[in-house]
Amino acid sequence: MADLAALTAAIEAGDRATAVRITREAVEEGLDPRTVLGAMTVAMEVIGAKFQCQEIYVPEMLISARAMKEATAVLEPVLVKAGIRPEHTAVLGTIKGDLHDIGKNLVGMMWKGANIEVIDLGTNVTPERFVEAAKEHGATIVGISALLTTTMVGMKDVVTAIRAANLADVKVIVGGAPLTQDFADMIGADGYASDAASAVEAARKAIRGG
Ligand code: B1M
């Protein structure tokens, strides 16, 4: 029988081959895909916690996220067939004028690991594009990343555009090296995270409404 504890351990260790093999076994045995997804998500929670307390660093997090991605690709058709959808959809991008995307990509991976569907708009994203994509995909989260002090100010325009478009259910989460909680509050964002792991909790908290 597929060993789900070993699946969790494989993702934590970034062992892609083992993670994919156990996921295939679980699928062939007809295990509930939610249970399998749960075993994967736990691994990313552990990775997130270890990253936050600097027990591991960006490379290890990327390796685990890659293992998670390959294992979820095996599970995805079964989830779709069973009508199991991600809990939320997020539109994610780096702000207009900014081409840094490594941190943004990590946030995307962590959100996917937390069962949030991620529509990645890439870099240099205008406020109009964030709004369009949020409408098109029925997103409940808009995530914006900025790495430059010159571009972070443009985040306020995205918040303003989202509010002007009457997207009342959309929560805006912001992050990036030059940002602070004070800045996020000042521009009226619904959440701020200092790293990719806390971006999961920031999104959940904003959706819960505090
Ligand atoms: Co640039 N760059 N860069 N750069 N670059 C910085 C940011 C800089 C601090 C370097 C320095 O001067 N010491 C500086 C900014 C100074 C400032 O504004 N205060 C800088 C500069 C000036 C520039 C250029 C202007 C340089 C030039 O051309 N003269 C230029 C700008 C181009 C542009 O964007 N228009 C530029 C270009 C580049 C490269 C293209 C060469 C490359 C980017 C490649 C890429 O991303 N694909 C690059 C890089 C790599 C860096 C550094 C070295 C590393 C950034 C990085 O990836 N960090 C950076 C210096 C540094 O940070 N040491 C620097 C790793 C990443 C995991 O961390 O992105 O902070 P970070 O993400 C974290 C958190 O911030 C948070 O979670 C992530 C994971 O924990 N987070 C979020 C990020 N987004 C989030 C969103 C959230 C929540 C959390 O919610 C949605």
Short mmCIF file of C-alpha atoms and ligand atoms in Angstrom, two decimals:
data_model
loop_
_atom_site.label_atom_id
_atom_site.label_comp_id
_atom_site.label_asym_id
_atom_site.label_seq_id
_atom_site.Cartn_x
_atom_site.Cartn_y
_atom_site.Cartn_z
CA MET A 1 0.00 0.00 0.00
CA ALA A 2 1.24 3.50 -0.86
CA ASP A 3 3.17 4.91 2.09
CA LEU A 4 1.87 8.47 2.55
CA ALA A 5 4.27 9.23 5.40
CA ALA A 6 7.08 8.38 2.99
CA LEU A 7 5.45 10.69 0.42
CA THR A 8 5.53 13.55 2.92
CA ALA A 9 9.15 12.76 3.76
CA ALA A 10 10.13 12.56 0.07
CA ILE A 11 8.70 16.02 -0.67
CA GLU A 12 10.38 17.45 2.41
CA ALA A 13 13.67 15.97 1.23
CA GLY A 14 13.09 17.14 -2.34
CA ASP A 15 13.26 13.52 -3.57
CA ARG A 16 11.26 13.91 -6.78
CA ALA A 17 11.53 10.29 -8.01
CA THR A 18 10.21 8.83 -4.74
CA ALA A 19 7.47 11.45 -4.42
CA VAL A 20 6.24 10.73 -7.96
CA ARG A 21 6.49 6.93 -7.50
CA ILE A 22 4.45 6.91 -4.26
CA THR A 23 1.86 9.29 -5.76
CA ARG A 24 1.48 6.94 -8.76
CA GLU A 25 1.05 3.97 -6.41
CA ALA A 26 -1.58 5.89 -4.43
CA VAL A 27 -3.46 6.77 -7.63
CA GLU A 28 -3.32 3.17 -8.91
CA GLU A 29 -4.61 1.91 -5.55
CA GLY A 30 -7.52 4.34 -5.78
CA LEU A 31 -6.72 6.24 -2.59
CA ASP A 32 -8.81 9.35 -1.94
CA PRO A 33 -6.91 12.10 -3.80
CA ARG A 34 -7.69 14.52 -0.95
CA THR A 35 -5.78 12.30 1.46
CA VAL A 36 -2.85 12.14 -0.94
CA LEU A 37 -2.91 15.91 -1.44
CA GLY A 38 -3.06 16.32 2.34
CA ALA A 39 0.15 14.30 2.75
CA MET A 40 1.85 16.57 0.21
CA THR A 41 0.55 19.80 1.74
CA VAL A 42 1.84 18.80 5.18
CA ALA A 43 5.32 18.53 3.67
CA MET A 44 5.17 22.07 2.32
CA GLU A 45 3.93 23.34 5.69
CA VAL A 46 6.96 21.76 7.35
CA ILE A 47 9.24 23.24 4.67
CA GLY A 48 7.66 26.66 5.18
CA ALA A 49 8.21 26.50 8.94
CA LYS A 50 11.82 25.37 8.53
CA PHE A 51 12.45 28.20 6.07
CA GLN A 52 10.99 30.75 8.46
CA CYS A 53 13.29 29.69 11.29
CA GLN A 54 16.24 29.55 8.86
CA GLU A 55 16.72 25.83 9.28
CA ILE A 56 16.70 25.63 5.49
CA TYR A 57 17.27 28.25 2.75
CA VAL A 58 15.94 29.13 -0.72
CA PRO A 59 17.65 26.24 -2.61
CA GLU A 60 16.16 23.56 -0.33
CA MET A 61 12.76 25.20 -0.53
CA LEU A 62 12.97 25.24 -4.34
CA ILE A 63 13.94 21.56 -4.45
CA SER A 64 11.00 20.57 -2.24
CA ALA A 65 8.64 22.76 -4.25
CA ARG A 66 9.79 21.05 -7.45
CA ALA A 67 9.11 17.61 -5.93
CA MET A 68 5.68 18.86 -4.84
CA LYS A 69 5.00 20.18 -8.34
CA GLU A 70 5.87 16.88 -10.05
CA ALA A 71 3.87 14.82 -7.57
CA THR A 72 0.81 17.09 -7.86
CA ALA A 73 1.02 16.80 -11.67
CA VAL A 74 0.46 13.03 -11.23
CA LEU A 75 -2.46 13.65 -8.89
CA GLU A 76 -4.06 16.50 -10.84
CA PRO A 77 -6.12 14.44 -13.35
CA VAL A 78 -7.60 12.43 -10.46
CA LEU A 79 -8.44 15.60 -8.54
CA VAL A 80 -10.09 17.08 -11.63
CA LYS A 81 -12.05 13.86 -12.28
CA ALA A 82 -13.25 13.83 -8.68
CA GLY A 83 -14.34 17.46 -9.04
CA ILE A 84 -11.92 18.57 -6.34
CA ARG A 85 -10.90 22.13 -7.00
CA PRO A 86 -8.34 24.28 -5.28
CA GLU A 87 -9.87 26.22 -2.41
CA HIS A 88 -8.95 29.61 -3.87
CA THR A 89 -7.53 31.19 -6.99
CA ALA A 90 -4.72 33.73 -6.82
CA VAL A 91 -3.47 36.06 -9.50
CA LEU A 92 0.21 36.72 -8.88
CA GLY A 93 2.73 39.05 -10.47
CA THR A 94 5.66 41.38 -10.03
CA ILE A 95 4.72 45.04 -10.18
CA LYS A 96 5.07 47.22 -13.27
CA GLY A 97 8.67 48.26 -13.98
CA ASP A 98 10.12 45.38 -11.93
CA LEU A 99 11.69 42.28 -13.46
CA HIS A 100 12.64 40.39 -10.28
CA ASP A 101 10.74 37.13 -10.08
CA ILE A 102 12.60 34.65 -7.89
CA GLY A 103 10.75 35.58 -4.69
CA LYS A 104 7.44 35.84 -6.53
CA ASN A 105 7.94 32.34 -7.97
CA LEU A 106 8.61 30.97 -4.49
CA VAL A 107 5.39 32.53 -3.22
CA GLY A 108 3.55 30.90 -6.15
CA MET A 109 5.01 27.51 -5.28
CA MET A 110 4.05 27.84 -1.63
CA TRP A 111 0.51 28.90 -2.53
CA LYS A 112 0.15 25.95 -4.89
CA GLY A 113 1.38 23.72 -2.10
CA ALA A 114 -1.40 25.14 0.08
CA ASN A 115 -4.05 24.17 -2.52
CA ILE A 116 -4.39 27.66 -3.99
CA GLU A 117 -4.59 27.79 -7.78
CA VAL A 118 -2.03 30.30 -9.04
CA ILE A 119 -2.33 32.31 -12.22
CA ASP A 120 1.16 33.67 -12.71
CA LEU A 121 1.17 36.91 -14.69
CA GLY A 122 4.95 37.14 -14.67
CA THR A 123 6.84 40.38 -14.20
CA ASN A 124 6.25 44.04 -15.12
CA VAL A 125 2.49 43.68 -14.54
CA THR A 126 0.29 46.78 -14.83
CA PRO A 127 -2.63 47.51 -12.47
CA GLU A 128 -5.05 47.01 -15.41
CA ARG A 129 -3.64 43.54 -16.08
CA PHE A 130 -4.05 42.54 -12.41
CA VAL A 131 -7.69 43.66 -12.51
CA GLU A 132 -8.44 41.95 -15.85
CA ALA A 133 -6.87 38.67 -14.70
CA ALA A 134 -8.65 38.75 -11.32
CA LYS A 135 -11.98 39.14 -13.13
CA GLU A 136 -11.19 36.56 -15.81
CA HIS A 137 -10.17 33.86 -13.32
CA GLY A 138 -12.58 34.74 -10.51
CA ALA A 139 -9.63 35.21 -8.19
CA THR A 140 -10.05 35.86 -4.49
CA ILE A 141 -6.39 36.74 -4.00
CA VAL A 142 -4.17 39.18 -5.86
CA GLY A 143 -0.50 38.80 -4.94
CA ILE A 144 1.98 41.52 -5.82
CA SER A 145 5.74 41.36 -5.46
CA ALA A 146 8.22 44.26 -5.66
CA LEU A 147 11.98 44.27 -5.18
CA LEU A 148 12.78 47.87 -5.97
CA THR A 149 12.08 50.94 -3.86
CA THR A 150 11.24 52.71 -7.12
CA THR A 151 8.56 50.17 -8.14
CA MET A 152 6.99 49.31 -4.77
CA VAL A 153 5.13 52.63 -4.79
CA GLY A 154 3.18 51.37 -7.84
CA MET A 155 1.50 48.76 -5.63
CA LYS A 156 -0.88 51.41 -4.36
CA ASP A 157 -2.19 51.83 -7.94
CA VAL A 158 -3.06 48.13 -8.03
CA VAL A 159 -4.95 48.37 -4.73
CA THR A 160 -6.79 51.45 -6.04
CA ALA A 161 -7.64 49.71 -9.34
CA ILE A 162 -8.93 46.59 -7.56
CA ARG A 163 -11.16 48.68 -5.27
CA ALA A 164 -12.38 50.80 -8.22
CA ALA A 165 -13.34 47.62 -10.10
CA ASN A 166 -15.63 46.65 -7.19
CA LEU A 167 -13.85 43.36 -6.66
CA ALA A 168 -15.02 43.27 -3.05
CA ASP A 169 -14.06 39.61 -2.49
CA VAL A 170 -10.51 40.09 -3.72
CA LYS A 171 -7.82 40.35 -1.05
CA VAL A 172 -4.53 41.98 -1.99
CA ILE A 173 -1.38 40.45 -0.52
CA VAL A 174 1.93 42.24 -0.99
CA GLY A 175 5.54 41.33 -0.35
CA GLY A 176 9.14 41.79 -1.41
CA ALA A 177 12.44 42.72 0.20
CA PRO A 178 11.93 46.52 0.52
CA LEU A 179 8.39 46.25 1.94
CA THR A 180 7.20 46.49 5.53
CA GLN A 181 3.89 45.92 7.28
CA ASP A 182 3.59 49.71 7.69
CA PHE A 183 3.93 50.22 3.94
CA ALA A 184 1.34 47.50 3.26
CA ASP A 185 -1.07 49.20 5.69
CA MET A 186 -0.40 52.59 4.15
CA ILE A 187 -1.35 51.45 0.63
CA GLY A 188 -4.44 49.64 1.94
CA ALA A 189 -3.33 46.07 1.18
CA ASP A 190 -5.19 43.26 2.95
CA GLY A 191 -2.05 41.36 3.85
CA TYR A 192 1.72 41.46 3.93
CA ALA A 193 4.27 38.68 4.15
CA SER A 194 8.00 38.99 4.63
CA ASP A 195 8.72 35.61 3.06
CA ALA A 196 7.15 32.95 0.87
CA ALA A 197 6.22 30.68 3.76
CA SER A 198 4.31 33.39 5.63
CA ALA A 199 2.56 34.35 2.38
CA VAL A 200 0.41 31.22 2.85
CA GLU A 201 -0.78 32.34 6.28
CA ALA A 202 -1.19 35.95 5.07
CA ALA A 203 -3.49 34.78 2.26
CA ARG A 204 -5.52 32.52 4.56
CA LYS A 205 -5.82 35.25 7.17
CA ALA A 206 -6.95 37.86 4.63
CA ILE A 207 -9.57 35.49 3.21
CA ARG A 208 -10.86 34.72 6.72
CA GLY A 209 -11.17 38.46 7.18
CA GLY A 210 -8.58 39.22 9.80
CO1 B1M B 1 18.29 43.37 -8.81
N1 B1M B 1 18.27 44.62 -7.30
N2 B1M B 1 18.25 44.88 -10.06
N3 B1M B 1 18.41 42.02 -10.18
N4 B1M B 1 18.64 42.15 -7.45
C1 B1M B 1 18.19 44.05 -5.96
C2 B1M B 1 16.76 43.90 -5.50
C3 B1M B 1 19.02 45.11 -5.11
C4 B1M B 1 18.64 45.16 -3.62
C5 B1M B 1 20.53 44.87 -5.30
C6 B1M B 1 21.39 45.88 -4.59
O1 B1M B 1 21.56 46.97 -5.06
N5 B1M B 1 21.92 45.52 -3.45
C7 B1M B 1 18.69 46.45 -5.88
C8 B1M B 1 17.44 47.19 -5.41
C9 B1M B 1 17.77 48.44 -4.65
C10 B1M B 1 16.54 49.13 -4.19
O2 B1M B 1 15.62 49.36 -4.89
N6 B1M B 1 16.53 49.42 -2.91
C11 B1M B 1 18.54 45.92 -7.29
C12 B1M B 1 18.68 46.72 -8.45
C13 B1M B 1 19.06 48.16 -8.22
C14 B1M B 1 18.49 46.22 -9.76
C15 B1M B 1 18.61 46.98 -11.08
C16 B1M B 1 17.99 48.38 -11.09
C17 B1M B 1 20.09 46.98 -11.43
C18 B1M B 1 20.45 47.80 -12.66
O3 B1M B 1 20.08 47.42 -13.75
N7 B1M B 1 21.11 48.89 -12.40
C19 B1M B 1 17.88 46.04 -12.06
C20 B1M B 1 16.37 46.36 -12.15
C21 B1M B 1 15.68 45.61 -13.26
C22 B1M B 1 14.19 45.73 -13.13
O4 B1M B 1 13.62 45.03 -12.36
N8 B1M B 1 13.60 46.67 -13.86
C23 B1M B 1 18.08 44.72 -11.40
C24 B1M B 1 18.14 43.51 -12.10
C25 B1M B 1 18.35 42.27 -11.52
C26 B1M B 1 18.54 41.00 -12.33
C27 B1M B 1 17.69 40.91 -13.59
C28 B1M B 1 20.00 40.90 -12.69
C29 B1M B 1 18.25 39.89 -11.22
C30 B1M B 1 16.76 39.44 -11.20
C31 B1M B 1 16.58 38.06 -11.81
C32 B1M B 1 15.21 37.54 -11.55
O5 B1M B 1 14.55 37.84 -10.56
N9 B1M B 1 14.78 36.71 -12.47
C33 B1M B 1 18.51 40.69 -9.95
C34 B1M B 1 18.74 40.07 -8.69
C35 B1M B 1 18.89 38.57 -8.70
C36 B1M B 1 18.83 40.82 -7.50
C37 B1M B 1 19.21 40.32 -6.08
C38 B1M B 1 20.70 40.04 -6.12
C39 B1M B 1 18.49 39.09 -5.56
C40 B1M B 1 16.96 39.19 -5.56
C41 B1M B 1 16.40 37.83 -5.26
O6 B1M B 1 16.00 37.09 -6.13
N10 B1M B 1 16.44 37.43 -3.96
C42 B1M B 1 18.84 41.58 -5.18
C43 B1M B 1 19.80 41.78 -4.03
C44 B1M B 1 19.47 40.95 -2.84
O7 B1M B 1 18.29 40.79 -2.52
N11 B1M B 1 20.43 40.45 -2.19
C45 B1M B 1 18.68 42.65 -6.17
C46 B1M B 1 16.04 36.09 -3.52
C47 B1M B 1 14.51 36.04 -3.32
C48 B1M B 1 14.12 34.65 -2.83
O8 B1M B 1 14.19 36.97 -2.32
O9 B1M B 1 12.92 38.39 -3.95
O10 B1M B 1 13.30 39.16 -1.54
P1 B1M B 1 13.07 38.09 -2.53
O11 B1M B 1 11.74 37.33 -2.12
C49 B1M B 1 11.47 36.91 -0.79
C50 B1M B 1 10.70 37.94 0.05
O12 B1M B 1 10.98 39.27 -0.32
C51 B1M B 1 9.27 37.54 -0.10
O13 B1M B 1 9.34 36.13 -0.23
C52 B1M B 1 10.48 35.76 -0.96
C53 B1M B 1 10.98 34.43 -0.46
O14 B1M B 1 11.15 34.40 0.90
N12 B1M B 1 8.44 38.01 -1.19
C54 B1M B 1 7.09 38.02 -1.07
C55 B1M B 1 8.76 38.42 -2.44
N13 B1M B 1 7.66 38.70 -3.14
C56 B1M B 1 6.61 38.46 -2.31
C57 B1M B 1 5.22 38.56 -2.54
C58 B1M B 1 4.37 38.23 -1.47
C59 B1M B 1 4.88 37.82 -0.24
C60 B1M B 1 6.23 37.71 -0.03
O15 B1M B 1 3.05 38.26 -1.58
C61 B1M B 1 2.46 38.37 -2.86
#
